[in-house]
Short mmCIF file of C-alpha atoms (C1' of nucleotides) in Angstrom, two decimals:
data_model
loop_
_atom_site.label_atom_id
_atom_site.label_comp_id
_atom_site.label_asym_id
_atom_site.label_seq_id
_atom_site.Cartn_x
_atom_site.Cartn_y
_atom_site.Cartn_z
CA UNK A 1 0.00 0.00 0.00
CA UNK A 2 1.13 3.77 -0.28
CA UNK A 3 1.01 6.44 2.14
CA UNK A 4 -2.01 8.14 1.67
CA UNK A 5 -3.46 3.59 2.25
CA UNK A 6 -1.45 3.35 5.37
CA UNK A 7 -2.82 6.47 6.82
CA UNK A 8 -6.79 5.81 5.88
CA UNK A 9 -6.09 2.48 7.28
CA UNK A 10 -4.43 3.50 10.61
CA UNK A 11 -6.45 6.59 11.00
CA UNK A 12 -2.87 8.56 11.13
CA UNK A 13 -2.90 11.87 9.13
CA UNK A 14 -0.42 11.50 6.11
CA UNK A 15 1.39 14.54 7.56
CA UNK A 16 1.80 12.51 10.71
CA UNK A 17 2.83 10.02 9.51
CA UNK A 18 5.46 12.15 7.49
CA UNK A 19 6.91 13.69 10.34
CA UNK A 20 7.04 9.70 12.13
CA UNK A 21 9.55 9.52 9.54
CA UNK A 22 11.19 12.47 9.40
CA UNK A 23 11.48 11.76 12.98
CA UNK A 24 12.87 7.73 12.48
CA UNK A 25 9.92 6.18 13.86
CA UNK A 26 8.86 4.91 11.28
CA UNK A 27 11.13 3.02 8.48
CA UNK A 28 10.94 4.52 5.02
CA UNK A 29 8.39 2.65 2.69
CA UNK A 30 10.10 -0.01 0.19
CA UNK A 31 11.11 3.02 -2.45
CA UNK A 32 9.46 1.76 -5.57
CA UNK A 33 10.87 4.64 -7.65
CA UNK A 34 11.58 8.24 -6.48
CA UNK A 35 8.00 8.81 -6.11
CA UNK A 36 6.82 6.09 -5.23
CA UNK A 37 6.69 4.10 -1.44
CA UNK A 38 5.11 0.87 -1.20
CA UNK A 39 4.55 0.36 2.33
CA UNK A 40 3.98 -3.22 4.44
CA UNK A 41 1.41 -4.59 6.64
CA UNK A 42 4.81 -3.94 9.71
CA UNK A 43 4.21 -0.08 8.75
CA UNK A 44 0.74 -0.14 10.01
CA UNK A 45 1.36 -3.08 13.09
CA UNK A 46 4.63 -0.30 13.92
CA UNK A 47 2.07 3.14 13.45
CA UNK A 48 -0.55 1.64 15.87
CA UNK A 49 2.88 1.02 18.26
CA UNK A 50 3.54 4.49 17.73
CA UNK A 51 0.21 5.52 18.53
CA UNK A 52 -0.66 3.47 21.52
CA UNK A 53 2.35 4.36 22.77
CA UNK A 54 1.74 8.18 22.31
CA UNK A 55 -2.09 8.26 23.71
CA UNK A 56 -2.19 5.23 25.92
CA UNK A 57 1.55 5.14 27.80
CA UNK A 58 2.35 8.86 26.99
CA UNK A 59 5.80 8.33 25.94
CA UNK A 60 7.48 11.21 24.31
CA UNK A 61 8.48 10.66 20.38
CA UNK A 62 12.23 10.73 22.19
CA UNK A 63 11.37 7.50 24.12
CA UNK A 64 9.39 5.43 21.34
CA UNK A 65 12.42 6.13 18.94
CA UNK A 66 15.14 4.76 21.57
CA UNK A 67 12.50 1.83 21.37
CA UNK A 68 11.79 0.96 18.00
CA UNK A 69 15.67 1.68 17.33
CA UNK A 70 15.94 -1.02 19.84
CA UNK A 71 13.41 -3.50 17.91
CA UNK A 72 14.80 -2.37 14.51
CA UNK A 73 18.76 -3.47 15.92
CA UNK A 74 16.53 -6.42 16.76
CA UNK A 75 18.39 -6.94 20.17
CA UNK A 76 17.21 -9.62 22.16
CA UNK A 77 13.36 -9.88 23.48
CA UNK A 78 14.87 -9.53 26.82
CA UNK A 79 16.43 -6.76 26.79
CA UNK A 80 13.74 -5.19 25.09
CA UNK A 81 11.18 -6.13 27.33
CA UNK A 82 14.00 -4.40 29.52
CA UNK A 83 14.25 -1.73 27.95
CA UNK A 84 10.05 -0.99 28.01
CA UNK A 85 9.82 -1.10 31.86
CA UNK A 86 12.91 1.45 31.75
CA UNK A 87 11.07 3.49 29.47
CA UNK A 88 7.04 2.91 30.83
CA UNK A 89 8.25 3.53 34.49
CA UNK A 90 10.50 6.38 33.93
CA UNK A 91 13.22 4.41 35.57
CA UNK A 92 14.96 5.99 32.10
CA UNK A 93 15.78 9.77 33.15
CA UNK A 94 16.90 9.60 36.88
CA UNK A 95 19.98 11.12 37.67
CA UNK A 96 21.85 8.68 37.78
CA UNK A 97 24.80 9.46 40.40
CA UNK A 98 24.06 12.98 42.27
CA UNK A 99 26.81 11.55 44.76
CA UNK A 100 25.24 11.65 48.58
CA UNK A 101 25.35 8.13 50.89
CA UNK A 102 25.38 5.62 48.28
CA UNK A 103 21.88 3.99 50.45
CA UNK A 104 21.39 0.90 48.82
CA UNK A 105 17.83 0.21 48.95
CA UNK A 106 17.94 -2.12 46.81
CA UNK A 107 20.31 -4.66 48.41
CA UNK A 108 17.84 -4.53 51.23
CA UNK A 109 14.98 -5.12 49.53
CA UNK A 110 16.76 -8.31 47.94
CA UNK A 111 18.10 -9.41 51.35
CA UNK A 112 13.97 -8.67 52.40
CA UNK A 113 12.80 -10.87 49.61
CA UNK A 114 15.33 -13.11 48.58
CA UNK A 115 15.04 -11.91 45.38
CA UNK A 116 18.07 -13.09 43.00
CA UNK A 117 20.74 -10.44 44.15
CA UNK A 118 21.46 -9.27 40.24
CA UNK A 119 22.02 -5.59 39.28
CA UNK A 120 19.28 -4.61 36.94
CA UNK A 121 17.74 -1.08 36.16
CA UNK A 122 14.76 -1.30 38.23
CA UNK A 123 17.22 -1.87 41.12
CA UNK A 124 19.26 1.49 40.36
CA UNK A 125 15.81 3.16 39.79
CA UNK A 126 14.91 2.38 43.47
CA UNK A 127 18.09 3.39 44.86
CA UNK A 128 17.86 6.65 42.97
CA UNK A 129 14.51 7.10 43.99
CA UNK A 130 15.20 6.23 47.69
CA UNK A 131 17.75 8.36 47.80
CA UNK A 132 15.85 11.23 46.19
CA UNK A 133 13.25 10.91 48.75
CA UNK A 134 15.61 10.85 52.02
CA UNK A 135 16.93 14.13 50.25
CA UNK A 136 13.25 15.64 49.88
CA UNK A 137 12.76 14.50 53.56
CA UNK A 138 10.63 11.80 53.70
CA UNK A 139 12.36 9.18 55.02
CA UNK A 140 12.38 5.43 54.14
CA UNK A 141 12.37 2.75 56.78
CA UNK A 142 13.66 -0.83 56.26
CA UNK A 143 10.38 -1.52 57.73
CA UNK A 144 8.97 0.24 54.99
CA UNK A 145 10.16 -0.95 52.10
CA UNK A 146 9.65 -4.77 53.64
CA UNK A 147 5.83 -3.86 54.24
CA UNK A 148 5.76 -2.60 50.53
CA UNK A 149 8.44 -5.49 49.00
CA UNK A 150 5.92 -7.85 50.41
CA UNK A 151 2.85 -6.92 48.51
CA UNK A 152 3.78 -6.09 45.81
CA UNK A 153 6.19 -9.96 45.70
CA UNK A 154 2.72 -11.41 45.84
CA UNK A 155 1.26 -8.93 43.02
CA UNK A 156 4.74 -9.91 40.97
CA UNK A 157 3.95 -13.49 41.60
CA UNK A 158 0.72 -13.18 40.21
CA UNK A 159 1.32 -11.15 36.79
CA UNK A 160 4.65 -13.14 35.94
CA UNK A 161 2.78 -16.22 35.73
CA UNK A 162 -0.51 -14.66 33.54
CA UNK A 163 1.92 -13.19 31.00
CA UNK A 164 2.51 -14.87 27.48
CA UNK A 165 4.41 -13.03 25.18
CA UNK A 166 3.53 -12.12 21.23
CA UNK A 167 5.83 -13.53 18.76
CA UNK A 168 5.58 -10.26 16.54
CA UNK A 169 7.89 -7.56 17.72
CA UNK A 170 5.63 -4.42 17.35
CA UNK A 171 3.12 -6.27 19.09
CA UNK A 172 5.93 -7.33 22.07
CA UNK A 173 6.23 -4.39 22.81
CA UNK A 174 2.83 -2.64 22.59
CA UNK A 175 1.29 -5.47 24.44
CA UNK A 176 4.30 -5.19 27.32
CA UNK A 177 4.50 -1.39 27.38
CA UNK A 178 0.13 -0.72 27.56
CA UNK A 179 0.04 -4.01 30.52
CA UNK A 180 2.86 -2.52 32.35
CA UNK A 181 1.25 0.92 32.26
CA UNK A 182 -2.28 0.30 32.74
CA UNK A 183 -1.64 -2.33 35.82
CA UNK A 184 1.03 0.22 37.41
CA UNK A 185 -2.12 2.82 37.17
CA UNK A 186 -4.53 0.39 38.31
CA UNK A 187 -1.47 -0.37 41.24
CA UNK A 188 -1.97 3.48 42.09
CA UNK A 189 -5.70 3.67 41.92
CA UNK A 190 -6.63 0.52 44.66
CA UNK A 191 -3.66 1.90 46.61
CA UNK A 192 -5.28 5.50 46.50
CA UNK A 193 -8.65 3.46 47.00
CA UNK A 194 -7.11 1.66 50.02
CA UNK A 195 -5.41 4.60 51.83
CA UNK A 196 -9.28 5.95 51.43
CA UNK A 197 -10.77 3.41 52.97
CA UNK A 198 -8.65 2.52 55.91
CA UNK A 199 -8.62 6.49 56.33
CA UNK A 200 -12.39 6.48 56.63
CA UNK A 201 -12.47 3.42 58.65
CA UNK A 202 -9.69 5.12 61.12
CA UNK A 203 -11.93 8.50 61.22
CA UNK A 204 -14.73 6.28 62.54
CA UNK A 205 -12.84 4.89 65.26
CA UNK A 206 -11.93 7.56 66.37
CA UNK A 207 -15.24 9.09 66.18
CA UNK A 208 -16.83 6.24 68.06
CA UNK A 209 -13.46 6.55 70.89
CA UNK A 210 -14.24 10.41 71.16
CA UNK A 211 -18.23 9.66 71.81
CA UNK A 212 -17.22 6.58 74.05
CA UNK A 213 -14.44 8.30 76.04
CA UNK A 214 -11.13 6.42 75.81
CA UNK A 215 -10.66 3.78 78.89
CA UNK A 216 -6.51 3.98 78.26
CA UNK B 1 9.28 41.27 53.40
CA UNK B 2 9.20 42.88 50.13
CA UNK B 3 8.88 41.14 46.62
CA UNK B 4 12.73 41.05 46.12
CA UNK B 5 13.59 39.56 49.50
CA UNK B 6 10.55 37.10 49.01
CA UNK B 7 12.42 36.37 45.56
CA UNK B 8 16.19 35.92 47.31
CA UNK B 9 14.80 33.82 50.25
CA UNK B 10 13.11 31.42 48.44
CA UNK B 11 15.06 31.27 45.47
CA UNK B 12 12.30 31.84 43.23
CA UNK B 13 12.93 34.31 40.36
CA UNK B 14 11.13 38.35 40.82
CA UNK B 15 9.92 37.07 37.65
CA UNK B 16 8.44 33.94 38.14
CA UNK B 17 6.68 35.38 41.28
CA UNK B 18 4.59 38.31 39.31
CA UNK B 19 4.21 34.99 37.08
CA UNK B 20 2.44 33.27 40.04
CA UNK B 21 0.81 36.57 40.98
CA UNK B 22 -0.89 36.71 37.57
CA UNK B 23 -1.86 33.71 37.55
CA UNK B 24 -3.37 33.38 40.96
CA UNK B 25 -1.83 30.89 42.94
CA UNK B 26 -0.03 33.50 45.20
CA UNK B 27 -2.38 36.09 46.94
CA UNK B 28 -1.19 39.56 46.22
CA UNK B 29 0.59 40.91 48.96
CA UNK B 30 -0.13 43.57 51.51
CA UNK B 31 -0.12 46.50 49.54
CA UNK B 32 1.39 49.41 51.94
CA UNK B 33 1.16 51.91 48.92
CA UNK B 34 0.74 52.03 45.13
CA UNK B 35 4.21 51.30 44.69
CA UNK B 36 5.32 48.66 47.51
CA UNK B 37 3.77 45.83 48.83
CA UNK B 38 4.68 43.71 52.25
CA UNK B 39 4.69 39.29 52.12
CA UNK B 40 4.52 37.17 54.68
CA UNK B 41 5.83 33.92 55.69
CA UNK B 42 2.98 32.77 54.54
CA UNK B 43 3.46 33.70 51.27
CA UNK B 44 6.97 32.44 51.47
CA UNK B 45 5.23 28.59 52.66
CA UNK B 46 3.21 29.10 49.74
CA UNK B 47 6.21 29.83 47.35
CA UNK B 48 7.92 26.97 48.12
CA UNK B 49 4.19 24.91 48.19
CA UNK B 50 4.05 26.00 44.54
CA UNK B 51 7.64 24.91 44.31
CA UNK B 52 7.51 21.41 44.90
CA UNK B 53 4.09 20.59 43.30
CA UNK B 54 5.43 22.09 39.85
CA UNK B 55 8.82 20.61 40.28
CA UNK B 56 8.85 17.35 42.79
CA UNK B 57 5.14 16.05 41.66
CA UNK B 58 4.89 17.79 38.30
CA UNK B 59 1.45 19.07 38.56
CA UNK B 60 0.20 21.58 36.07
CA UNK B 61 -0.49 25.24 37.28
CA UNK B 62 -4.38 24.86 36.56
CA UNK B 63 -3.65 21.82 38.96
CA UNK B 64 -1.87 23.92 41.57
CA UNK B 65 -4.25 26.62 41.14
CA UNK B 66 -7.43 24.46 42.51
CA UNK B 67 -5.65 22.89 45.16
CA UNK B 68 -4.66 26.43 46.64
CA UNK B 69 -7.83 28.19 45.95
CA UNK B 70 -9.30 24.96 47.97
CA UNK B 71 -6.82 26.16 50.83
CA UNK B 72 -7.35 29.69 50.76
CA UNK B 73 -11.73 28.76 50.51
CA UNK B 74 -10.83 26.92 53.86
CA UNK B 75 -12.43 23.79 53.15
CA UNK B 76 -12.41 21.19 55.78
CA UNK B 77 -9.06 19.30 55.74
CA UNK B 78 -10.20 15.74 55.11
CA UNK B 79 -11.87 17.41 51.71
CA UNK B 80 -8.51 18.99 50.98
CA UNK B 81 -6.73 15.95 51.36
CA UNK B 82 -9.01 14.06 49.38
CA UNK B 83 -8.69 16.64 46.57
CA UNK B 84 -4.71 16.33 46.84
CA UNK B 85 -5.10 13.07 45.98
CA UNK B 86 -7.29 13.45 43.07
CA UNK B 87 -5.21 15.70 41.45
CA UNK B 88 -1.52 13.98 42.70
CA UNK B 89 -3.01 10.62 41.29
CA UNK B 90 -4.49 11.84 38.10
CA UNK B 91 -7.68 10.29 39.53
CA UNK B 92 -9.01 14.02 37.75
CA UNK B 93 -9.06 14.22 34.52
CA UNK B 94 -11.19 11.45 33.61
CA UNK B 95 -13.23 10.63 31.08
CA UNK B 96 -16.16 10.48 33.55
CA UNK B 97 -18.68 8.54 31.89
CA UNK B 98 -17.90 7.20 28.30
CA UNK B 99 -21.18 5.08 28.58
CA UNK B 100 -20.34 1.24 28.25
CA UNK B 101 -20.66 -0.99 30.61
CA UNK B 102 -21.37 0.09 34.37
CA UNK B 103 -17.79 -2.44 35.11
CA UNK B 104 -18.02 -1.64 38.68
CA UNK B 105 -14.88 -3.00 39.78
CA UNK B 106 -15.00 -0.69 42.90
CA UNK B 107 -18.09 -2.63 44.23
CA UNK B 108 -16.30 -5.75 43.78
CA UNK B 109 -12.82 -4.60 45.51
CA UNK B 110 -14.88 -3.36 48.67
CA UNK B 111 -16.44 -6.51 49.24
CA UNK B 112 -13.99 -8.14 48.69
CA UNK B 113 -11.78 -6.28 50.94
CA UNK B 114 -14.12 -5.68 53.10
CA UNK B 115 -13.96 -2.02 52.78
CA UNK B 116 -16.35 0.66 53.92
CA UNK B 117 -19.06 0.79 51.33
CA UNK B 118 -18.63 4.58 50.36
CA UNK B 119 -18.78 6.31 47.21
CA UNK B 120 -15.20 7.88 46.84
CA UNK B 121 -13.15 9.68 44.00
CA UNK B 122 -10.94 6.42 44.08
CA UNK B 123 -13.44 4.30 43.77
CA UNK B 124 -14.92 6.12 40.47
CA UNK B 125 -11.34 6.47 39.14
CA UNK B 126 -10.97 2.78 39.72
CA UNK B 127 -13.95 2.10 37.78
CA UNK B 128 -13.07 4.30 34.92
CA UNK B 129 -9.88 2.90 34.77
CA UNK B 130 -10.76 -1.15 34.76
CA UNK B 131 -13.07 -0.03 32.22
CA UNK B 132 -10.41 1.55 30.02
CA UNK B 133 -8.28 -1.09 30.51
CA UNK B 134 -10.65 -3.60 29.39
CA UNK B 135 -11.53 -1.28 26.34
CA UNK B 136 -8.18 -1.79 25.30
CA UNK B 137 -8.59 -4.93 25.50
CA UNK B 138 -6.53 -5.47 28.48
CA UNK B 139 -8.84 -8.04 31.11
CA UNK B 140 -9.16 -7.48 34.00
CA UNK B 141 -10.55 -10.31 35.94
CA UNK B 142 -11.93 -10.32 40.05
CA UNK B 143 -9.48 -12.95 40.56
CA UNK B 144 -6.35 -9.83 39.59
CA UNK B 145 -8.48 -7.59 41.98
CA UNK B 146 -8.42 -9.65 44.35
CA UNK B 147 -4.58 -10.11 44.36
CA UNK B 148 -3.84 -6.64 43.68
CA UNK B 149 -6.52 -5.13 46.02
CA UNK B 150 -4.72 -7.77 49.04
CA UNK B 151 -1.33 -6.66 48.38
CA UNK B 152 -2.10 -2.91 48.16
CA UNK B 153 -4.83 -3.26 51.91
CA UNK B 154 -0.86 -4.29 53.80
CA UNK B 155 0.71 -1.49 52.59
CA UNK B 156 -1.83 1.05 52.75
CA UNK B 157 -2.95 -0.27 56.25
CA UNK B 158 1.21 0.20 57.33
CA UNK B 159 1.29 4.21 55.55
CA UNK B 160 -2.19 5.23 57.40
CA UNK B 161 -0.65 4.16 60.52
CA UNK B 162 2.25 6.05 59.74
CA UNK B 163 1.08 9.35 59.40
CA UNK B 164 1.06 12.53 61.50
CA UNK B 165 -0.61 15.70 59.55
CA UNK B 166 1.01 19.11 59.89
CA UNK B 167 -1.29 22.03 61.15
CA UNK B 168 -0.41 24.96 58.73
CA UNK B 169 -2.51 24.61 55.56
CA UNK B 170 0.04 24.98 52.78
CA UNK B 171 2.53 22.40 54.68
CA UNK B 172 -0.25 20.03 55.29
CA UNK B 173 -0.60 20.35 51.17
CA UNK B 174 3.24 20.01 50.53
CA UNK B 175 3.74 17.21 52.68
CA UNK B 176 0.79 15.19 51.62
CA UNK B 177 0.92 15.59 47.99
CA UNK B 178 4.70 15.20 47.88
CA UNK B 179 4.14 12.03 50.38
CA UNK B 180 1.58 10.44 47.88
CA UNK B 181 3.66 11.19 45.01
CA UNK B 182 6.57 9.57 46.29
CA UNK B 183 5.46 6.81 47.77
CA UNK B 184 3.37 6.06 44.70
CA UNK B 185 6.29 6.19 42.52
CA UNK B 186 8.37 3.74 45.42
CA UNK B 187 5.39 1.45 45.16
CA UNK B 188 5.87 1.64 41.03
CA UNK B 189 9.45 0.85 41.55
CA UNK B 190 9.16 -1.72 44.18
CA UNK B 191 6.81 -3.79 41.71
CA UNK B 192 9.45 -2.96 38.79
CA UNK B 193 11.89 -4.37 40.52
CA UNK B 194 9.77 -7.39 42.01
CA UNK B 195 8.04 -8.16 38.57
CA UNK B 196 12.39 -8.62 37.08
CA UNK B 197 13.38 -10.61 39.59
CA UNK B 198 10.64 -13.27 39.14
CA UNK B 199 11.02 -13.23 35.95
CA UNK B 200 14.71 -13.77 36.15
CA UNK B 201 14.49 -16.71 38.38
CA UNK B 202 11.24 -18.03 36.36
CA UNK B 203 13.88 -17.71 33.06
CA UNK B 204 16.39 -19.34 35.46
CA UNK B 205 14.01 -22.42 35.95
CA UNK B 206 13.15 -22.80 32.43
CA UNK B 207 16.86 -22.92 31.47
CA UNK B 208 17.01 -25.67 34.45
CA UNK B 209 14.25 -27.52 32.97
CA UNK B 210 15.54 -27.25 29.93
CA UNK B 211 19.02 -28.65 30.50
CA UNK B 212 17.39 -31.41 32.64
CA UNK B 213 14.31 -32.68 30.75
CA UNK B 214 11.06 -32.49 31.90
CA UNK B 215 9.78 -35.35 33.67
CA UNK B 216 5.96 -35.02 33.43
"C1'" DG C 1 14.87 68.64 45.24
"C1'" DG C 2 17.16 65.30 43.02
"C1'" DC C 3 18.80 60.37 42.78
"C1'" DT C 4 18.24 55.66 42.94
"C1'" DC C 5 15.51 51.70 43.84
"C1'" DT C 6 11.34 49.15 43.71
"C1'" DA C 7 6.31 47.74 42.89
"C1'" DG C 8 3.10 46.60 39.84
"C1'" DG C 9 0.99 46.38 35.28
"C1'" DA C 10 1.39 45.25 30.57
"C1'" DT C 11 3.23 43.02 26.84
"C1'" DA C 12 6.35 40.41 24.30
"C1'" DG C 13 9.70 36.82 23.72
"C1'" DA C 14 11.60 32.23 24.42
"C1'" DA C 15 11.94 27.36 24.55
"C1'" DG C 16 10.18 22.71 24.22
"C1'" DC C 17 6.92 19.52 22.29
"C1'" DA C 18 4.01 17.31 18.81
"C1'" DC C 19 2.13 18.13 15.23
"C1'" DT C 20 -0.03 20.44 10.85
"C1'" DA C 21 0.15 22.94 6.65
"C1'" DT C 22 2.05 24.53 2.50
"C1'" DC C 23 4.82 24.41 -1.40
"C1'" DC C 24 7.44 21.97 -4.70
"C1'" DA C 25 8.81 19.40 -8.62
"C1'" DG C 26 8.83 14.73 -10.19
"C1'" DT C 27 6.54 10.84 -11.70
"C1'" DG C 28 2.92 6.32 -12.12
"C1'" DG C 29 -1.00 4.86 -13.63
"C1'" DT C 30 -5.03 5.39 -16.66
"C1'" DA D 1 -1.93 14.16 -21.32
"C1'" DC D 2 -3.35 14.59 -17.02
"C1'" DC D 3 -4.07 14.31 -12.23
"C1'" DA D 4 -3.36 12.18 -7.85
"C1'" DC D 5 0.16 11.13 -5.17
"C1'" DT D 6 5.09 11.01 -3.84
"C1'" DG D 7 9.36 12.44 -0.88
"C1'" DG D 8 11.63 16.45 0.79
"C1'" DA D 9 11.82 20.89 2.69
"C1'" DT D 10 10.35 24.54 5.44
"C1'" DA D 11 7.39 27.11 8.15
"C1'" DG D 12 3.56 27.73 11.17
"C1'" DT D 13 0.31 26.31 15.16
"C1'" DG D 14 -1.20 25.60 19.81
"C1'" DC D 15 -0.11 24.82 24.28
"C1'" DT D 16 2.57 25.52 28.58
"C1'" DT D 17 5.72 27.76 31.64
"C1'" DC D 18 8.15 30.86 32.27
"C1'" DT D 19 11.61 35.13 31.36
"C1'" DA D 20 12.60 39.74 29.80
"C1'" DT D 21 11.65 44.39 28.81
"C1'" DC D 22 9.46 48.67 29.37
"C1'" DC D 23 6.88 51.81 31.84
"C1'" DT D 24 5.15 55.07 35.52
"C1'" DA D 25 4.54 56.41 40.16
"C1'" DG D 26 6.08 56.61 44.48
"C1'" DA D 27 9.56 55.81 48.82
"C1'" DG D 28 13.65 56.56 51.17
"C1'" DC D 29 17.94 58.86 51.45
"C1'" DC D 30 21.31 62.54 50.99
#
DNA sequence: GGCTCTAGGATAGAAGCACTATCCAGTGGT
DNA sequence: ACCACTGGATAGTGCTTCTATCCTAGAGCC
């Protein structure tokens, strides 16, 4: 198919879909003759990528090129799926080494768990972001984090084991990037829910203490 | 103080304050003449309130705006709290009411958490959301509720017991909104971090089974 | 009374992001 | 022959969050 195809099929504008390529989201069409593209069914599986990834995750064209680059170099599924939980969480663009106590948050965690003690991203994320929030002042217990490492182990447990993964690359990551977004949202929704209801429940009480006066 | 010192205290730019002036999320100082006008330390605490939503949570200044104008109405503080977390959790800025199906998701979390059975923000953003999700054709089934809605009751349950609210308005605001944020983001982390480390030892046990055959 | 500094108001500019629009000249297909 | 469509280039739009400039009137100080 040629452009003006792909973008009635996809719903894209063509000049959309002319900047995508400008911009090296997209690959160039199969160059029939200098005005000419012929474009494959991967163009419109890699524009609805694009476009999930845009209005569903919110990525920034910046991040969804350093992704499809990724798929294009056809690195291993891996360290692509890797490479989506760097980019979906934002564990890409910490600071990575403003100095301070080096805190190690994550070595506890592990020790907490007994997670496999390997270095990953996610693990640097959390020291980075324990570290950020000591220096905002809120400070981070190892009770804490082994009240939090605990739940969310179980939630872990639970997703790793409902997860199959699409052969198709485009689809790899789409499918990995929207779950891992839209269950980390629905992570902070029953946790806002939660902290609600325990807060209401904890207003009662003390309600029903203040009518009842307190026999301490 | 006067609008300079205001500027050289808090580090925030003469500029930038006529900017938050203008745009109404700092109350115009006392004005002594035509030409001069006295700030408080309030309007410092409200400087550096503006400070860390924009740059530590990222809200928007529309965002900022309601929260403070909630503050300066005086509205009771379990209200403002529960308005901090609409707008710290994105539970705003929802569709609210695309039709479809009614989902309900909240009704089925409360019961079977056991929750108090009140309407809430949370609960409608939780709705919205599982609908979305399943929309994009990502399920969502009571048995994943029920997992996720366990987990999130032992941490939330730990952080309610943990807190201790601060009596001046525009700190209770700061610490709350930067509290949520960040411990939102540690809980995002956390389940980053958990979700790679099962699947490295579940890719560890297939390579096991893999060099030793199966035996089923 | 002059000099300098500052407030406050208005307006304009800047920078980043993600498009969107326009113009162009060169074909491919009918 | 003709017209739709092409890639390529360049410029403009709309939004947000500031930042900079310019102005006048008044305050404090000598």
């Amino acid at each position: 198919m040629q452009l003006k195809e792909l973008s009635e099929r996809t719903g894209v504008s063509a000049a959309s879909i002319k900047f995508y390529l400008r911009e090296g989201l997209l690959p160039a069409g199969e160059s029939v003759h200098a005005t000419r593209a012929r474009y494959s069914p991967q163009h419109a599986s890699r524009l609805q990528l694009i476009q999930a990834l845009r209005t569903v995750v919110g990525l920034t064209i910046e991040q969804i090129r350093t992704l499809v680059k990724l798929a294009d170099d056809g690195v291993p599924r891996l360290e692509l799926l890797a490479a989506v939980q760097r980019t979906v969480l934002g564990l890409d663009q910490m600071s990575t080494g403003h100095g301070d106590v080096p805190a190690q948050a994550g070595d506890a965690v592990v020790r907490l768990r007994n997670w496999p003690d390997t270095p990953s991203d996610a693990r640097d994320a959390l020291d980075a972001h324990v570290a950020r929030m000591e220096s905002l002042g809120v400070p981070v217990t190892t009770e804490l984090l082994d009240a939090y490492s605990k739940a969310l182990d179980a939630i872990a447990d639970r997703d790793i084991s409902a997860t199959t993964a699409p052969e198709d690359t485009n689809e790899l990551i789409l499918t990995a990037a929207v779950g891992m977004h839209l269950h980390g949202q629905l992570v902070l929704k029953l946790l806002a829910l939660a902290q609600a209801s325990h807060a209401i429940r904890r207003y009662k009480n003390d309600a029903a203490k203040r009518n009842a006066p307190p026999q301490k």
